[in-house]
Tab-separated table of C-alpha atoms in Angstrom:
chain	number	residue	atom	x	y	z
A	1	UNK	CA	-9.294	-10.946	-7.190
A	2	UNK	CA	-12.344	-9.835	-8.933
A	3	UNK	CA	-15.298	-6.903	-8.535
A	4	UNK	CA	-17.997	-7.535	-10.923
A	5	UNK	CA	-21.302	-4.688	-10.376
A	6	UNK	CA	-24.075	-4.042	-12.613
A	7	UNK	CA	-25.203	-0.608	-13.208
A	8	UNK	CA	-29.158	-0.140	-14.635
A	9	UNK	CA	-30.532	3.030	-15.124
A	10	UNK	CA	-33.701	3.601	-14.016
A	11	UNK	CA	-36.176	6.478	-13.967
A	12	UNK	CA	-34.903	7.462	-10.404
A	13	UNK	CA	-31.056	6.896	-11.527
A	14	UNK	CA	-28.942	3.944	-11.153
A	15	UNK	CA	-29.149	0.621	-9.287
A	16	UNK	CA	-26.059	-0.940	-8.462
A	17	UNK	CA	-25.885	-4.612	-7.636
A	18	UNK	CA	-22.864	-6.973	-6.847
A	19	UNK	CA	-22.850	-9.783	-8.891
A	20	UNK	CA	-21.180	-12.857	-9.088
A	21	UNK	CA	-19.938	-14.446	-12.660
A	22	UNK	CA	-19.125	-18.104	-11.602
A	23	UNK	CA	-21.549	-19.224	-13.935
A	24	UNK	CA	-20.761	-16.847	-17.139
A	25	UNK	CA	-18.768	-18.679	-19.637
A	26	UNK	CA	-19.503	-15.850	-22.610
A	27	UNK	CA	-20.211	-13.029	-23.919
A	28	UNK	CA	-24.071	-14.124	-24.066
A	29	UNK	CA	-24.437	-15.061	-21.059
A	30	UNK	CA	-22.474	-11.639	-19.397
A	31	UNK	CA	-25.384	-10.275	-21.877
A	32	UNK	CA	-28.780	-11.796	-20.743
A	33	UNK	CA	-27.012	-10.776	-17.233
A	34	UNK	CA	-27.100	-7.377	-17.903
A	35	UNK	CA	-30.973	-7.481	-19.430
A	36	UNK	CA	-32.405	-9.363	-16.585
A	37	UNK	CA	-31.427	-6.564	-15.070
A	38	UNK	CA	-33.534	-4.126	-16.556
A	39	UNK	CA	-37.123	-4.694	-15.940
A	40	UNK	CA	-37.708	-1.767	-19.135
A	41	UNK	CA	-34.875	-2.363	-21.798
A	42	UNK	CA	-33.029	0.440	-20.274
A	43	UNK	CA	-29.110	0.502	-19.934
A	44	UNK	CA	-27.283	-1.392	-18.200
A	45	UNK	CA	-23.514	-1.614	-17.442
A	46	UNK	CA	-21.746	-4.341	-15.978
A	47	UNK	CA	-18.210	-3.508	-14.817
A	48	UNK	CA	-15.480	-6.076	-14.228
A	49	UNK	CA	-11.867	-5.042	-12.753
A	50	UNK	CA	-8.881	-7.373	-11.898
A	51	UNK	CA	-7.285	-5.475	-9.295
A	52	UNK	CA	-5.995	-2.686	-10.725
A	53	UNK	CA	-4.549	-5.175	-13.525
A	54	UNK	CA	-7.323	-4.287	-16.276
A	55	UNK	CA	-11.042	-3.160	-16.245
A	56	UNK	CA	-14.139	-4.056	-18.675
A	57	UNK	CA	-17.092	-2.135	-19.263
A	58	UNK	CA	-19.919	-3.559	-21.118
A	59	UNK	CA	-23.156	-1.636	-22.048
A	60	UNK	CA	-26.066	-3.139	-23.048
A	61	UNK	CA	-29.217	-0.722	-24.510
A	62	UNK	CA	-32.542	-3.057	-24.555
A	63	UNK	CA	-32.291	-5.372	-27.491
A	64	UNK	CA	-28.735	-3.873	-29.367
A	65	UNK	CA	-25.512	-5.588	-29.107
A	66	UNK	CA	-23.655	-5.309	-26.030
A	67	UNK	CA	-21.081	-2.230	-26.587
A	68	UNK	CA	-17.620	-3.446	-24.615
A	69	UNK	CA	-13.957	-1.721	-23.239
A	70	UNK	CA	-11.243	-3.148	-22.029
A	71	UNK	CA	-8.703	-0.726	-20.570
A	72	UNK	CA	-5.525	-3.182	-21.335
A	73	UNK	CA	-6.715	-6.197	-23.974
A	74	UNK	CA	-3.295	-8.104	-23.171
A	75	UNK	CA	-4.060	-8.132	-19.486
A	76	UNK	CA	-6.993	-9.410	-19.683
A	77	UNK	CA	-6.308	-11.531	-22.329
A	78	UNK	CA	-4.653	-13.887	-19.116
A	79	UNK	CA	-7.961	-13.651	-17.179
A	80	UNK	CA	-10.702	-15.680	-17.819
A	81	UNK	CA	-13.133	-12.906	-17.434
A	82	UNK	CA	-11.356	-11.134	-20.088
A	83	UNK	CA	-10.857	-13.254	-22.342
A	84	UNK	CA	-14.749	-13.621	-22.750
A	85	UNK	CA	-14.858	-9.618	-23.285
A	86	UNK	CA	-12.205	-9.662	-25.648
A	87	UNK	CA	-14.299	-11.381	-28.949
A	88	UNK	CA	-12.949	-11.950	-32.439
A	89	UNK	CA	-14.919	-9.003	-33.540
A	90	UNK	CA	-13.457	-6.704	-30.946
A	91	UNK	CA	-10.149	-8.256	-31.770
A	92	UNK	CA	-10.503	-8.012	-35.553
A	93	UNK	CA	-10.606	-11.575	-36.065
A	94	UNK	CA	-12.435	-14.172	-37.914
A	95	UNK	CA	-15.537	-15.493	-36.168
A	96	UNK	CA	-14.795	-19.016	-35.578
A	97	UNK	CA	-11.134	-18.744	-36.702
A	98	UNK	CA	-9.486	-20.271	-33.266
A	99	UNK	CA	-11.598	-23.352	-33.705
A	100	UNK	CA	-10.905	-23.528	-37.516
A	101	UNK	CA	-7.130	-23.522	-36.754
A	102	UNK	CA	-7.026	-25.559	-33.597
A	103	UNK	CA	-9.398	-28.125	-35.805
A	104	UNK	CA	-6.880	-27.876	-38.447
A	105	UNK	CA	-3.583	-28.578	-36.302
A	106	UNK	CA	-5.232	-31.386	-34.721
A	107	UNK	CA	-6.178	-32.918	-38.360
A	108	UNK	CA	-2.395	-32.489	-39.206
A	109	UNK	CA	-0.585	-32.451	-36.363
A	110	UNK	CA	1.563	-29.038	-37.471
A	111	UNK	CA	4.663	-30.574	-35.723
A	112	UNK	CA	6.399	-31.307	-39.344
A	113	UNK	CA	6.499	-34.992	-38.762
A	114	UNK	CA	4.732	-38.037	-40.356
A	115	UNK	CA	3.464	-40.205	-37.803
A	116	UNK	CA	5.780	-41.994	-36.144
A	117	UNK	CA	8.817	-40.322	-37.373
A	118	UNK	CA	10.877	-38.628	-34.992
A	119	UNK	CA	11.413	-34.871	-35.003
A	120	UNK	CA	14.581	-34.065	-36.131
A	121	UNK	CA	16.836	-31.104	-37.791
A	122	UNK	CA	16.486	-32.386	-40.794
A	123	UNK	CA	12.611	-32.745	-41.325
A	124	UNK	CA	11.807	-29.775	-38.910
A	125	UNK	CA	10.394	-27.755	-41.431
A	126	UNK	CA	11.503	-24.308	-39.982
A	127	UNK	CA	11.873	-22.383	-42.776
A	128	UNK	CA	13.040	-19.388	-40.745
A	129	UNK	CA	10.449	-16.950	-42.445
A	130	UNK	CA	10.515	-13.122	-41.243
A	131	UNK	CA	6.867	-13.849	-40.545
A	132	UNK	CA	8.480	-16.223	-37.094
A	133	UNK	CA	7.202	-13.312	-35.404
A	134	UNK	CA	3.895	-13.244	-36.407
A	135	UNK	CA	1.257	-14.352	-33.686
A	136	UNK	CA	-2.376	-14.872	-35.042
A	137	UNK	CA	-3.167	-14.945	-31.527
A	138	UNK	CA	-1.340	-12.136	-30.260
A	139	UNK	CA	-3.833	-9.161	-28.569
A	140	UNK	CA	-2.829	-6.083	-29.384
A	141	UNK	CA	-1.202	-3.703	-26.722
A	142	UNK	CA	-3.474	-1.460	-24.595
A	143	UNK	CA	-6.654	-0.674	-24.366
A	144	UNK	CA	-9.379	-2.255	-26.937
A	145	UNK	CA	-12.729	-2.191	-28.201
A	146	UNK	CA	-15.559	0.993	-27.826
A	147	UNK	CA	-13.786	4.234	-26.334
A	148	UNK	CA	-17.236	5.699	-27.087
A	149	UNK	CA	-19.323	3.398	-24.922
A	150	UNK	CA	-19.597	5.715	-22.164
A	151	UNK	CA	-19.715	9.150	-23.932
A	152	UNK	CA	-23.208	9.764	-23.805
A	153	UNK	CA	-23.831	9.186	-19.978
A	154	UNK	CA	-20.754	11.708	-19.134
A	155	UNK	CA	-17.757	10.278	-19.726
A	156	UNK	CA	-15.924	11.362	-22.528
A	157	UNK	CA	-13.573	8.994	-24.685
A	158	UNK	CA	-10.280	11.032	-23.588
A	159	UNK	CA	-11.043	10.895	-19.987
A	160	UNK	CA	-12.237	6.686	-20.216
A	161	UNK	CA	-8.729	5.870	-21.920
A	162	UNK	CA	-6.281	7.928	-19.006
A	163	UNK	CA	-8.104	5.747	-16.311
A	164	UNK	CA	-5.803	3.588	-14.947
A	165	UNK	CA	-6.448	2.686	-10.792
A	166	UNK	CA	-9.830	3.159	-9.453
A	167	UNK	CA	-11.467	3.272	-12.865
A	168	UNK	CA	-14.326	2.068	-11.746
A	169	UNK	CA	-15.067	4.494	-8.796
A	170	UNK	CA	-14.033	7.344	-11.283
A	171	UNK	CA	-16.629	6.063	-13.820
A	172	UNK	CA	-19.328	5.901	-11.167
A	173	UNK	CA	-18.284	9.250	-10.250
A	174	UNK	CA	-19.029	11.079	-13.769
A	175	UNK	CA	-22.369	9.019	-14.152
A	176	UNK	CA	-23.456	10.526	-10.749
A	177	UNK	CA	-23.534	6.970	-9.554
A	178	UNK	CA	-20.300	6.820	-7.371
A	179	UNK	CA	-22.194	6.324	-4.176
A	180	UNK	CA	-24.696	3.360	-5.404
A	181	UNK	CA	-21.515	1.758	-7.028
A	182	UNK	CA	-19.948	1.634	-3.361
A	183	UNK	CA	-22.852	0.666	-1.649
A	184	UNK	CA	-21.616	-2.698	-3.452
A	185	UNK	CA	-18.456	-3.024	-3.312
């Protein structure tokens, strides 16, 4: 189960609004959701928790790319809402290199075989390596991306990274916007 809110500051202090994110398949399009919700360029968060599993926050400020946190990448790395907040630049990755690689395997086939020939000990091509471990894919453990995002608005780095259950109502809580954030929920 999901809860997905928006956050815009306005002159007279924050909106909150509900929203739903059937139709968001990335990053961009969690973005121009965020600015449509400022009528002024002003910020604009958009929270996303997994009940209690993980929680997102992404900032957007007007026209600047959106500013993200995930409080555990590797759970959210099995949701489909996370995995569009975790991006190869927050994960230190390659723009583009999952599709290069997946392109590649299929061009090859990467199962050690010529086609047609069955897979067998002798043509496995497992060279046992000490790199067997190594996952290009893997997400690294806990928390990822900007511990700063929130900072200016009142909640310091330290105190965004112990949040664990009820981030989200703690977060409204130091932005002074706990009780338009449950007027959603």
């Amino acid at each position: 189960m999901y809860f997905a809110a928006l956050l815009a500051r306005t002159e007279d202090g924050w909106e909150a609004s509900d929203t739903e994110l059937d139709n968001v398949e990335t990053l961009s399009d969690l973005t121009d959701l965020a600015r449509a919700a400022s009528a002024d360029e002003d910020t604009v968060l958009l929270f996303i928790e997994q009940e209690d599993a993980w929680f997102g926050v992404v900032r957007v400020d007007g026209e600047e790319d959106p500013r993200i946190f995930v409080s555990d990448a590797p759970a959210a790395a099995r949701s489909s809402y996370g995995e569009i907040l975790l991006t190869d630049e927050l994960l230190g990755r390659e723009p583009g290199a999952d599709d290069t690689i997946a392109a590649l395997e299929e061009l090859v086939g990467l199962d050690g075989t010529e086609d047609g020939e069955p897979d067998t000990p002798d043509n496995d091509n497992d060279d046992n390596d000490t790199d067997d471990d190594f996952d290009a894919d893997a997400v690294p453990a806990g928390p990822l991306g900007d511990t700063g995002v929130l900072a200016d608005l009142g909640l310091p780095e330290a105190e965004l990274l112990m949040l664990r259950t009820d981030a989200l109502v703690e977060i409204a809580d130091a932005l002074g916007a706990a009780e338009v954030l449950e007027a959603v929920r």
